[in-house]
Amino acid sequence: MRSRRLKNEINVVPYIDVMLVLLVIFMVAAPMMSTGSVDLPSVGKSSLAPQDPMRVLVKADGEIALRDEKGQERQIDTAGLLEAVRTEQAKNPELAVLIAADKNVRYETVLDVLDTLKQQEIRRVGLETGQRQAQKPQGQGR
C-alpha cells in the first residue's frame, strides 16, 4: 500500500460560494430594511409664537435675566427665576416660557436653565430663535 501524502492546500471554493450567497442575501434584504428618520423642527415651519410669553435671557457671560412685557430686563438668579415663573403661572397656567440665549453662550448653560425649568414641571418651555438673514454671495475678483 502506498502512503497518502498530506495535502497542504486549502480548498477555498466552498468559502467563496458561501460568501457569494451571503452577499446576494444582503443585497436583496438591504433595500427592504426600514431606515430610521429624524424629523427635526425648522424655524420656518414652526407654529405661531405664543402670546405674551415670559422671556428668560441667558447672556454671553452666563448671567440670567428676565424680560418683562415692557422690554425691561432685570438680573435674576436661578431661585428667583423659579419663583417668578411659578408666580406668573399661578396667574396664567398656560403661560409660555421662552429661553433666548446669546449666540456666544455655552450650550451647557442654556441646557442648565432649560433643565431647571423642566424639573420644576414648567410645561410650556421653548427656545426662542431669530430669523436668519439671507446672506449675499461674495463677489470674486476685486
XYZ file of N, CA and C in Angstrom:
426
model
N 0.807 -1.172 0.000
C 0.000 0.000 0.000
C 0.856 1.243 0.000
N 0.324 2.225 -0.708
C 1.070 3.488 -0.732
C 0.618 4.388 0.398
N 1.533 5.094 0.937
C 1.149 6.034 1.990
C 0.601 7.312 1.339
N -0.414 7.802 1.939
C -1.011 9.038 1.424
C -0.196 10.219 1.881
N -0.045 11.141 0.965
C 0.640 12.381 1.335
C -0.393 13.383 1.805
N -0.023 14.136 2.765
C -0.934 15.174 3.251
C -1.024 16.284 2.226
N -2.226 16.754 2.050
C -2.453 17.830 1.102
C -2.350 19.140 1.882
N -1.452 19.999 1.524
C -1.222 21.242 2.245
C -1.965 22.424 1.639
N -2.952 22.185 0.851
C -3.688 23.267 0.213
C -5.068 23.398 0.858
N -5.562 24.603 0.883
C -6.912 24.841 1.393
C -7.813 25.051 0.190
N -8.879 24.347 0.165
C -9.845 24.498 -0.909
C -10.775 25.663 -0.554
N -10.634 26.781 -1.233
C -11.398 27.986 -0.899
C -12.698 28.093 -1.678
N -12.956 27.227 -2.593
C -14.178 27.302 -3.403
C -15.434 27.256 -2.543
N -15.553 26.367 -1.554
C -16.769 26.389 -0.723
C -16.923 27.691 0.058
N -15.818 28.276 0.493
C -15.895 29.548 1.219
C -16.376 30.674 0.308
N -15.905 30.673 -0.915
C -16.339 31.693 -1.877
C -17.817 31.516 -2.177
N -18.287 30.293 -2.293
C -19.709 30.051 -2.543
C -20.569 30.587 -1.400
N -20.150 30.316 -0.189
C -20.899 30.805 0.975
C -20.911 32.326 0.999
N -19.782 32.940 0.722
C -19.708 34.408 0.733
C -20.591 35.014 -0.353
N -20.637 34.411 -1.522
C -21.494 34.931 -2.596
C -22.972 34.796 -2.243
N -23.342 33.702 -1.605
C -24.733 33.536 -1.172
C -25.088 34.599 -0.133
N -24.199 34.828 0.831
C -24.452 35.872 1.835
C -24.539 37.245 1.207
N -23.691 37.520 0.226
C -23.717 38.804 -0.465
C -25.050 39.011 -1.166
N -25.553 37.996 -1.834
C -26.847 38.102 -2.517
C -27.965 38.323 -1.503
N -27.926 37.609 -0.385
C -28.957 37.789 0.642
C -28.958 39.221 1.161
N -27.787 39.772 1.459
C -27.721 41.146 1.966
C -28.128 42.160 0.903
N -27.774 41.904 -0.352
C -28.159 42.834 -1.423
C -29.665 42.853 -1.625
N -30.324 41.724 -1.437
C -31.777 41.670 -1.588
C -32.459 42.243 -0.350
N -31.916 41.982 0.825
C -32.570 42.400 2.065
C -32.343 43.869 2.398
N -31.239 44.445 1.981
C -30.912 45.824 2.369
C -31.951 46.849 1.917
N -32.450 46.810 0.684
C -33.463 47.812 0.313
C -34.778 47.659 1.065
N -35.049 46.484 1.598
C -36.306 46.260 2.312
C -36.255 46.718 3.752
N -35.073 46.987 4.273
C -34.944 47.404 5.665
C -35.430 48.838 5.812
N -36.175 49.078 6.870
C -36.636 50.448 7.109
C -35.542 51.213 7.830
N -35.281 52.400 7.358
C -34.257 53.227 7.988
C -34.938 54.187 8.946
N -34.257 54.502 10.011
C -34.803 55.449 10.970
C -34.664 56.863 10.442
N -35.685 57.653 10.655
C -35.614 59.041 10.215
C -35.900 59.946 11.402
N -35.271 61.077 11.407
C -35.446 62.054 12.465
C -36.053 63.293 11.845
N -37.231 63.663 12.317
C -37.882 64.869 11.821
C -37.510 66.021 12.742
N -36.605 66.844 12.276
C -36.172 67.981 13.076
C -37.061 69.185 12.784
N -37.407 69.940 13.796
C -38.207 71.141 13.540
C -37.369 72.210 12.862
N -38.008 72.991 12.071
C -37.301 74.100 11.440
C -37.998 75.391 11.828
N -37.266 76.454 11.807
C -37.803 77.742 12.244
C -38.876 78.225 11.292
N -38.689 77.995 10.006
C -39.644 78.474 9.021
C -40.999 77.808 9.123
N -41.067 76.583 9.617
C -42.314 75.846 9.689
C -42.913 75.817 11.083
N -42.331 76.542 12.007
C -42.825 76.468 13.381
C -44.204 77.112 13.477
N -44.926 76.720 14.490
C -46.262 77.259 14.691
C -46.183 78.716 15.145
N -47.313 79.291 15.336
C -47.356 80.685 15.771
C -46.694 80.841 17.134
N -46.048 81.953 17.313
C -45.392 82.227 18.593
C -46.458 82.403 19.670
N -46.175 81.970 20.886
C -47.148 82.117 21.965
C -47.393 83.587 22.283
N -48.591 83.859 22.745
C -48.968 85.224 23.094
C -48.373 85.610 24.442
N -47.713 86.727 24.492
C -47.126 87.290 25.715
C -46.363 86.256 26.546
N -45.309 85.674 25.998
C -44.546 84.692 26.782
C -43.638 85.382 27.785
N -43.210 84.642 28.766
C -42.203 85.121 29.709
C -40.847 84.797 29.089
N -39.978 85.784 28.974
C -38.686 85.583 28.319
C -37.562 85.526 29.352
N -36.788 84.450 29.253
C -35.608 84.275 30.093
C -34.408 84.473 29.176
N -33.539 85.401 29.529
C -32.364 85.703 28.719
C -31.129 85.092 29.361
N -30.336 84.416 28.544
C -29.052 83.899 29.004
C -27.991 84.674 28.239
N -27.262 85.507 28.963
C -26.290 86.394 28.317
C -24.975 85.678 28.063
N -24.106 86.310 27.292
C -22.842 85.698 26.870
C -21.959 85.309 28.057
N -22.051 86.062 29.147
C -21.230 85.739 30.322
C -21.893 84.700 31.235
N -23.066 84.174 30.838
C -23.748 83.147 31.607
C -24.768 83.685 32.592
N -24.879 85.005 32.692
C -25.857 85.606 33.599
C -27.274 85.389 33.066
N -28.226 85.255 33.982
C -29.623 85.051 33.610
C -30.392 86.329 33.912
N -31.251 86.721 32.983
C -32.085 87.902 33.174
C -33.505 87.549 32.768
N -34.445 88.319 33.266
C -35.850 88.132 32.957
C -36.336 89.398 32.268
N -36.988 89.245 31.124
C -37.504 90.406 30.381
C -39.017 90.438 30.538
N -39.531 91.601 30.957
C -40.977 91.725 31.133
C -41.642 92.172 29.834
N -42.962 92.380 29.900
C -43.729 92.743 28.701
C -43.306 94.091 28.131
N -42.779 94.985 28.997
C -42.364 96.318 28.553
C -40.982 96.307 27.921
N -40.309 95.183 27.969
C -38.978 95.075 27.378
C -37.851 95.374 28.347
N -38.170 95.589 29.610
C -37.143 95.878 30.597
C -36.582 94.575 31.157
N -35.256 94.565 31.352
C -34.586 93.369 31.844
C -34.164 93.567 33.290
N -34.201 92.475 34.035
C -33.662 92.501 35.390
C -32.873 91.228 35.622
N -31.701 91.403 36.229
C -30.839 90.259 36.546
C -31.554 89.396 37.576
N -31.364 88.090 37.482
C -32.050 87.180 38.384
C -31.199 85.929 38.553
N -31.319 85.294 39.704
C -30.619 84.016 39.892
C -31.614 82.878 39.647
N -31.157 81.657 39.759
C -31.999 80.504 39.434
C -33.198 80.401 40.375
N -32.970 80.623 41.666
C -34.075 80.538 42.624
C -35.110 81.626 42.351
N -34.646 82.831 42.042
C -35.552 83.926 41.723
C -36.313 83.666 40.433
N -35.642 83.021 39.477
C -36.296 82.683 38.211
C -37.439 81.706 38.446
N -37.176 80.669 39.239
C -38.225 79.686 39.516
C -39.402 80.318 40.247
N -39.093 81.187 41.181
C -40.166 81.863 41.926
C -40.997 82.754 41.006
N -40.331 83.505 40.120
C -41.042 84.385 39.203
C -41.907 83.594 38.227
N -41.380 82.480 37.725
C -42.159 81.666 36.784
C -43.361 81.044 37.478
N -43.159 80.540 38.699
C -44.288 79.955 39.431
C -45.362 80.998 39.719
N -44.953 82.211 40.087
C -45.905 83.281 40.375
C -46.724 83.614 39.133
N -46.042 83.747 38.002
C -46.744 84.082 36.766
C -47.632 82.939 36.294
N -47.181 81.695 36.483
C -48.008 80.572 36.056
C -49.184 80.340 36.997
N -49.106 80.822 38.223
C -50.269 80.746 39.109
C -51.377 81.651 38.577
N -50.978 82.786 37.985
C -51.962 83.696 37.385
C -52.487 83.137 36.068
N -51.575 82.561 35.254
C -51.943 82.061 33.934
C -51.278 80.694 33.731
N -52.025 79.583 33.916
C -51.415 78.249 33.811
C -50.881 77.926 32.407
N -51.371 78.600 31.385
C -50.929 78.339 30.008
C -49.805 79.277 29.569
N -49.182 79.944 30.513
C -48.100 80.871 30.194
C -46.914 80.123 29.613
N -46.414 80.615 28.490
C -45.241 80.003 27.862
C -43.981 80.719 28.349
N -42.911 79.947 28.500
C -41.625 80.492 28.900
C -40.659 80.265 27.748
N -40.091 81.354 27.229
C -39.133 81.255 26.135
C -37.742 81.578 26.656
N -36.779 80.760 26.270
C -35.390 80.989 26.654
C -34.670 81.544 25.435
N -34.147 82.750 25.557
C -33.374 83.375 24.488
C -31.934 83.480 24.971
N -31.029 82.901 24.209
C -29.632 82.877 24.635
C -28.763 83.605 23.623
N -27.722 84.227 24.110
C -26.742 84.870 23.254
C -26.054 83.811 22.397
N -25.675 84.196 21.200
C -25.047 83.256 20.272
C -23.740 82.700 20.814
N -23.052 83.455 21.643
C -21.737 83.055 22.136
C -21.759 82.363 23.497
N -22.942 82.114 24.051
C -23.019 81.460 25.354
C -22.803 79.962 25.173
N -22.255 79.323 26.216
C -22.048 77.876 26.156
C -23.399 77.168 26.123
N -23.483 76.150 25.305
C -24.721 75.391 25.155
C -25.142 74.756 26.485
N -24.164 74.367 27.274
C -24.433 73.739 28.560
C -25.195 74.692 29.484
N -24.899 75.977 29.413
C -25.579 76.954 30.259
C -27.058 77.040 29.899
N -27.350 77.026 28.610
C -28.746 77.074 28.163
C -29.479 75.806 28.613
N -28.815 74.671 28.483
C -29.444 73.413 28.897
C -29.677 73.369 30.401
N -28.789 73.976 31.173
C -28.993 74.025 32.625
C -30.265 74.794 32.970
N -30.480 75.934 32.313
C -31.691 76.729 32.561
C -32.921 75.945 32.119
N -32.849 75.332 30.946
C -33.969 74.544 30.431
C -34.281 73.369 31.351
N -33.252 72.694 31.816
C -33.429 71.542 32.698
C -34.011 71.961 34.042
N -33.564 73.086 34.559
C -34.086 73.587 35.833
C -35.578 73.847 35.738
N -36.002 74.464 34.634
C -37.428 74.750 34.456
C -38.234 73.455 34.268
N -37.680 72.521 33.520
C -38.394 71.257 33.286
C -38.507 70.439 34.577
N -37.488 70.466 35.428
C -37.535 69.715 36.687
C -38.599 70.266 37.624
N -38.899 71.546 37.485
C -39.929 72.153 38.324
C -41.320 72.035 37.688
N -41.405 71.184 36.659
C -42.657 70.867 35.974
C -43.310 72.084 35.337
N -42.484 72.962 34.805
C -42.995 74.057 33.991
C -43.274 73.453 32.621
N -44.532 73.484 32.175
C -44.917 72.705 30.998
C -44.503 73.338 29.674
N -44.788 74.581 29.491
C -44.565 75.193 28.178
C -43.256 75.976 28.180
N -42.172 75.284 27.874
C -40.850 75.898 27.820
C -40.308 75.686 26.413
N -39.769 76.743 25.822
C -39.215 76.633 24.481
C -37.978 77.495 24.325
N -37.324 77.341 23.190
C -36.150 78.145 22.866
C -36.541 79.174 21.819
N -36.189 80.409 22.067
C -36.507 81.478 21.127
C -35.372 81.591 20.117
N -35.744 81.703 18.852
C -34.752 81.850 17.795
C -35.063 83.093 16.995
N -34.042 83.606 16.337
C -34.234 84.748 15.456
C -34.279 84.287 14.015
N -34.862 85.099 13.172
C -34.891 84.777 11.755
C -33.505 84.952 11.182
N -33.107 84.035 10.368
C -31.789 84.088 9.748
C -31.853 85.013 8.536
N -30.905 85.917 8.463
C -30.852 86.840 7.336
C -30.232 86.144 6.130
N -30.794 86.422 4.947
C -30.235 85.857 3.729
C -28.891 86.505 3.469
N -27.869 85.689 3.247
C -26.531 86.213 3.023
C -26.303 86.427 1.540
N -25.677 87.538 1.234
C -25.362 87.833 -0.149
C -24.089 87.078 -0.546
N -24.079 86.512 -1.762
C -22.860 85.803 -2.179
C -21.704 86.773 -2.359
N -20.527 86.316 -1.985
C -19.330 87.124 -2.106
C -18.922 87.239 -3.561
N -18.589 88.435 -4.004
C -18.129 88.630 -5.378
C -16.708 88.179 -5.539
N -16.335 87.781 -6.750
C -14.972 87.333 -6.990
C -14.181 88.484 -7.579
N -12.878 88.360 -7.521
C -12.014 89.407 -8.062
C -11.765 90.460 -7.019
N -11.761 91.683 -7.393
C -11.583 92.854 -6.549
C -10.944 92.555 -5.262
